[in-house]
CSV table of C-alpha atoms in Angstrom, one decimal:
chain,number,residue,atom,x,y,z
A,32,UNK,CA,105.1,111.1,93.8
A,33,UNK,CA,107.9,113.2,95.2
A,34,UNK,CA,108.9,112.5,98.8
A,35,UNK,CA,107.4,114.6,101.5
A,36,UNK,CA,106.8,114.6,105.3
A,37,UNK,CA,104.9,111.1,106.0
A,38,UNK,CA,103.1,112.6,109.0
A,39,UNK,CA,99.5,113.4,108.7
A,40,UNK,CA,98.7,117.1,107.7
A,41,UNK,CA,97.3,117.5,111.1
A,42,UNK,CA,100.5,116.6,112.8
A,43,UNK,CA,102.5,119.0,110.7
A,44,UNK,CA,100.1,121.9,111.3
A,45,UNK,CA,101.1,125.2,112.8
A,46,UNK,CA,99.6,128.5,113.6
A,47,UNK,CA,99.8,130.9,110.5
A,48,UNK,CA,101.8,134.0,110.4
A,49,UNK,CA,100.3,137.4,110.5
A,50,UNK,CA,101.2,137.7,106.7
A,51,UNK,CA,99.4,134.4,106.0
A,52,UNK,CA,96.3,135.4,108.1
A,53,UNK,CA,96.3,139.0,106.1
A,54,UNK,CA,95.7,136.7,102.9
A,55,UNK,CA,92.5,135.2,104.2
A,56,UNK,CA,89.6,137.3,102.7
A,57,UNK,CA,86.8,136.4,105.0
A,58,UNK,CA,88.6,137.3,108.0
A,59,UNK,CA,88.4,141.1,107.4
A,60,UNK,CA,84.6,140.8,107.4
A,61,UNK,CA,84.3,139.5,110.8
A,62,UNK,CA,83.5,141.6,114.0
A,63,UNK,CA,86.5,142.0,116.3
A,64,UNK,CA,85.6,139.2,118.8
A,65,UNK,CA,84.7,136.7,116.0
A,66,UNK,CA,88.0,137.6,114.3
A,67,UNK,CA,90.1,136.9,117.3
A,68,UNK,CA,88.4,133.7,117.8
A,69,UNK,CA,88.8,132.7,114.1
A,70,UNK,CA,92.5,133.8,114.0
A,71,UNK,CA,93.4,131.7,117.1
A,72,UNK,CA,91.6,128.6,115.8
A,73,UNK,CA,93.0,128.6,112.1
A,74,UNK,CA,96.0,126.3,111.4
A,75,UNK,CA,98.2,125.7,108.2
A,76,UNK,CA,100.3,122.9,106.8
A,77,UNK,CA,102.2,122.4,103.6
A,78,UNK,CA,101.1,119.6,101.4
A,79,UNK,CA,103.3,118.0,99.1
A,80,UNK,CA,102.7,117.0,95.4
A,81,UNK,CA,100.3,114.1,95.2
A,82,UNK,CA,99.2,114.4,98.8
A,83,UNK,CA,95.5,114.3,99.7
A,84,UNK,CA,94.0,116.8,101.8
A,85,UNK,CA,90.3,115.4,101.7
A,86,UNK,CA,89.4,111.8,100.7
A,87,UNK,CA,86.0,110.4,99.9
A,88,UNK,CA,84.2,108.8,102.8
A,89,UNK,CA,86.4,110.7,105.5
A,90,UNK,CA,84.6,112.9,108.0
A,91,UNK,CA,84.9,116.7,107.2
A,92,UNK,CA,86.9,118.4,110.3
A,93,UNK,CA,87.9,121.4,108.8
A,94,UNK,CA,86.9,124.3,106.3
A,95,UNK,CA,90.0,124.5,104.1
A,96,UNK,CA,91.7,127.3,102.1
A,97,UNK,CA,94.5,127.5,99.7
A,98,UNK,CA,97.2,130.1,100.5
A,99,UNK,CA,99.7,129.0,98.0
A,100,UNK,CA,99.9,126.3,95.3
A,101,UNK,CA,97.4,124.4,93.3
A,102,UNK,CA,94.8,121.5,94.3
A,103,UNK,CA,92.4,119.6,92.2
A,104,UNK,CA,89.0,118.0,93.2
A,105,UNK,CA,88.4,114.8,91.6
A,106,UNK,CA,86.4,111.4,91.9
A,107,UNK,CA,87.7,108.1,93.4
A,108,UNK,CA,90.4,106.6,91.1
A,109,UNK,CA,89.1,103.4,89.7
A,110,UNK,CA,85.3,104.3,90.2
A,111,UNK,CA,84.4,104.7,86.6
A,112,UNK,CA,86.0,107.1,84.4
A,113,UNK,CA,88.2,109.7,86.1
A,114,UNK,CA,86.8,113.1,86.5
A,115,UNK,CA,88.4,116.3,87.7
A,116,UNK,CA,85.7,118.4,88.9
A,117,UNK,CA,87.7,121.5,89.3
A,118,UNK,CA,91.1,123.0,90.2
A,119,UNK,CA,91.5,124.8,93.5
A,120,UNK,CA,93.9,127.8,93.1
A,121,UNK,CA,95.2,130.4,95.8
A,122,UNK,CA,92.5,132.2,97.5
A,123,UNK,CA,90.0,129.4,97.3
A,124,UNK,CA,88.1,128.4,100.5
A,125,UNK,CA,86.2,125.1,99.8
A,126,UNK,CA,84.1,122.4,101.7
A,127,UNK,CA,81.5,124.5,103.4
A,128,UNK,CA,78.7,122.5,101.7
A,129,UNK,CA,80.0,119.3,103.2
A,130,UNK,CA,80.5,120.9,106.7
A,131,UNK,CA,76.9,122.4,106.7
A,132,UNK,CA,75.4,118.9,106.1
A,133,UNK,CA,78.1,117.4,108.5
A,134,UNK,CA,78.6,114.5,106.1
A,135,UNK,CA,81.6,112.6,104.7
A,136,UNK,CA,83.5,113.9,101.7
A,137,UNK,CA,82.2,112.9,98.4
A,138,UNK,CA,85.3,114.0,96.4
A,139,UNK,CA,89.0,113.7,96.8
A,140,UNK,CA,91.2,116.9,97.0
A,141,UNK,CA,94.9,116.4,95.9
A,142,UNK,CA,97.7,118.8,95.8
A,143,UNK,CA,99.3,119.1,92.3
A,144,UNK,CA,102.4,120.8,93.6
A,145,UNK,CA,103.7,122.0,97.1
A,146,UNK,CA,100.6,124.1,98.6
A,147,UNK,CA,100.1,126.0,101.8
A,148,UNK,CA,96.6,125.0,103.0
A,149,UNK,CA,94.8,126.6,105.9
A,150,UNK,CA,92.1,124.9,108.0
A,151,UNK,CA,89.3,126.3,110.2
A,152,UNK,CA,87.9,123.6,112.5
A,153,UNK,CA,84.4,122.5,111.9
A,154,UNK,CA,83.2,123.5,115.4
A,155,UNK,CA,84.7,127.0,114.9
A,156,UNK,CA,83.0,127.2,111.4
A,157,UNK,CA,79.7,126.5,113.0
A,158,UNK,CA,80.3,128.9,115.8
A,159,UNK,CA,80.7,131.7,113.3
A,160,UNK,CA,77.5,130.5,111.3
A,161,UNK,CA,75.7,130.8,114.4
A,162,UNK,CA,76.4,134.3,115.4
A,163,UNK,CA,78.1,136.2,112.5
A,164,UNK,CA,75.9,137.7,109.9
A,165,UNK,CA,78.9,138.9,107.8
A,166,UNK,CA,80.3,135.3,107.9
A,167,UNK,CA,77.0,133.9,106.8
A,168,UNK,CA,77.0,136.5,104.0
A,169,UNK,CA,80.3,135.3,102.8
A,170,UNK,CA,79.5,131.5,103.0
A,171,UNK,CA,76.2,132.0,101.2
A,172,UNK,CA,78.0,134.0,98.5
A,173,UNK,CA,80.5,131.2,98.1
A,174,UNK,CA,77.7,128.6,97.6
A,175,UNK,CA,76.0,130.8,95.0
A,176,UNK,CA,79.1,131.3,93.0
A,177,UNK,CA,80.2,127.8,93.3
A,178,UNK,CA,76.7,126.7,92.0
A,179,UNK,CA,77.2,128.8,89.0
A,180,UNK,CA,80.7,127.5,88.5
A,181,UNK,CA,79.5,123.7,88.5
A,182,UNK,CA,76.8,124.4,86.0
A,183,UNK,CA,79.1,125.9,83.7
A,184,UNK,CA,81.5,122.9,84.2
A,185,UNK,CA,78.6,120.7,82.9
A,186,UNK,CA,78.4,122.8,79.9
A,187,UNK,CA,82.2,122.7,79.4
A,188,UNK,CA,82.1,119.0,79.6
A,189,UNK,CA,80.0,118.6,76.8
A,190,UNK,CA,82.4,120.6,74.4
A,191,UNK,CA,84.5,118.4,72.0
A,192,UNK,CA,86.8,121.2,71.0
A,193,UNK,CA,89.9,121.1,73.1
A,194,UNK,CA,90.8,124.7,72.6
A,195,UNK,CA,87.2,125.7,74.1
A,196,UNK,CA,87.8,123.3,77.0
A,197,UNK,CA,91.1,124.8,77.9
A,198,UNK,CA,89.5,128.5,77.6
A,199,UNK,CA,86.5,127.6,79.7
A,200,UNK,CA,88.6,125.8,82.4
A,201,UNK,CA,91.0,128.7,82.5
A,202,UNK,CA,88.1,131.0,83.0
A,203,UNK,CA,87.1,129.0,85.9
A,204,UNK,CA,90.5,129.3,87.7
A,205,UNK,CA,90.3,133.0,87.2
A,206,UNK,CA,86.9,133.4,89.1
A,207,UNK,CA,87.4,136.8,91.1
A,208,UNK,CA,85.1,135.8,94.0
A,209,UNK,CA,85.9,132.1,94.5
A,210,UNK,CA,89.7,132.5,93.8
A,211,UNK,CA,90.6,136.2,94.9
A,212,UNK,CA,94.2,135.0,95.4
A,213,UNK,CA,94.9,134.5,91.4
A,214,UNK,CA,94.3,137.9,90.3
A,215,UNK,CA,95.3,138.2,86.6
A,216,UNK,CA,98.2,135.8,86.7
A,217,UNK,CA,97.8,132.2,87.5
A,218,UNK,CA,101.0,130.1,88.3
A,219,UNK,CA,100.2,126.9,86.6
A,220,UNK,CA,102.5,124.7,84.1
A,221,UNK,CA,100.9,123.0,81.0
A,222,UNK,CA,101.2,119.6,82.7
A,223,UNK,CA,99.1,120.8,85.7
A,224,UNK,CA,96.6,122.2,83.3
A,225,UNK,CA,96.4,118.9,81.4
A,226,UNK,CA,95.5,117.1,84.7
A,227,UNK,CA,92.7,119.6,85.3
A,228,UNK,CA,91.3,119.6,81.7
A,229,UNK,CA,92.0,115.9,80.8
A,230,UNK,CA,94.2,116.5,77.8
A,231,UNK,CA,97.9,116.0,77.1
A,232,UNK,CA,100.4,118.6,77.6
A,233,UNK,CA,101.3,118.8,74.0
A,234,UNK,CA,97.6,119.5,73.3
A,235,UNK,CA,97.3,122.1,76.0
A,236,UNK,CA,100.2,123.9,74.6
A,237,UNK,CA,98.4,124.1,71.3
A,238,UNK,CA,95.3,125.5,72.9
A,239,UNK,CA,97.3,128.1,74.9
A,240,UNK,CA,98.9,129.2,71.6
A,241,UNK,CA,95.5,129.5,69.9
A,242,UNK,CA,94.0,131.5,72.8
A,243,UNK,CA,97.0,133.7,72.7
A,244,UNK,CA,96.7,134.3,69.3
A,245,UNK,CA,93.2,135.5,69.8
A,246,UNK,CA,94.7,137.9,72.5
A,247,UNK,CA,92.6,136.2,75.4
A,248,UNK,CA,95.7,135.2,77.4
A,249,UNK,CA,99.3,135.8,77.5
A,250,UNK,CA,101.5,132.7,78.1
A,251,UNK,CA,104.2,133.9,80.5
A,252,UNK,CA,107.2,132.1,82.3
A,253,UNK,CA,105.5,129.7,85.0
A,254,UNK,CA,102.0,130.8,84.4
A,255,UNK,CA,99.0,132.3,82.2
A,256,UNK,CA,97.9,135.9,82.3
A,257,UNK,CA,94.2,136.5,81.4
A,258,UNK,CA,93.8,139.5,78.9
A,259,UNK,CA,90.0,138.8,78.3
A,260,UNK,CA,88.0,136.9,81.1
A,261,UNK,CA,84.7,137.3,79.4
A,262,UNK,CA,86.2,136.1,76.2
A,263,UNK,CA,87.4,133.0,77.9
A,264,UNK,CA,84.2,132.3,79.5
A,265,UNK,CA,82.3,132.7,76.0
A,266,UNK,CA,85.0,131.1,73.8
A,267,UNK,CA,83.8,129.2,70.9
A,268,UNK,CA,86.0,127.5,68.1
A,269,UNK,CA,86.3,129.4,64.7
A,270,UNK,CA,83.6,128.4,62.4
């Protein structure tokens, strides 16, 4: 793991810039007083590759969002077969279910590359829930979309075809509601995608070439551009 600042993320946190705040989608739906409170509460820190943002069993103290970089959600190493639940690209806000239940984390969140991670303190999160209808709608929509995402992930886990696994996992990372910061181009390496899908870099490369040949994606320098999102979601191997 590359060297990074050894201090805990909380000790490295700072106030976000105006440009960073402008990239947070839910701030725009708040009433002026709630927006001012939230803006003054949010903190931001940079996590290095391999650094954990959330750890199984630790109390949830922030609602987290990815402003830049790429994270992955997984189970505890050594606790049975390793499982990556999902990737977490730019624009994603996660952990609201854990905060709502005020329970410890049941998953690990790890940074795959240098990532800018924002956090809204748990008390501010609950304050907004208690008085902001627009914020409640945003969180409810998040939970609904995430439920659909995890149902789709269970279906993907049953696929034995590597090309289909890569296609479905890519489609999940381009989710326009959960990950609005991605747009049409996802900055991801074949090695990072392999970590998320559970395949070797070489097999991921083969899958990407097959998906590109079917004009579902375009492989570009440093990333993947989606050309047919619905096609990725419904991809099935050739008969």
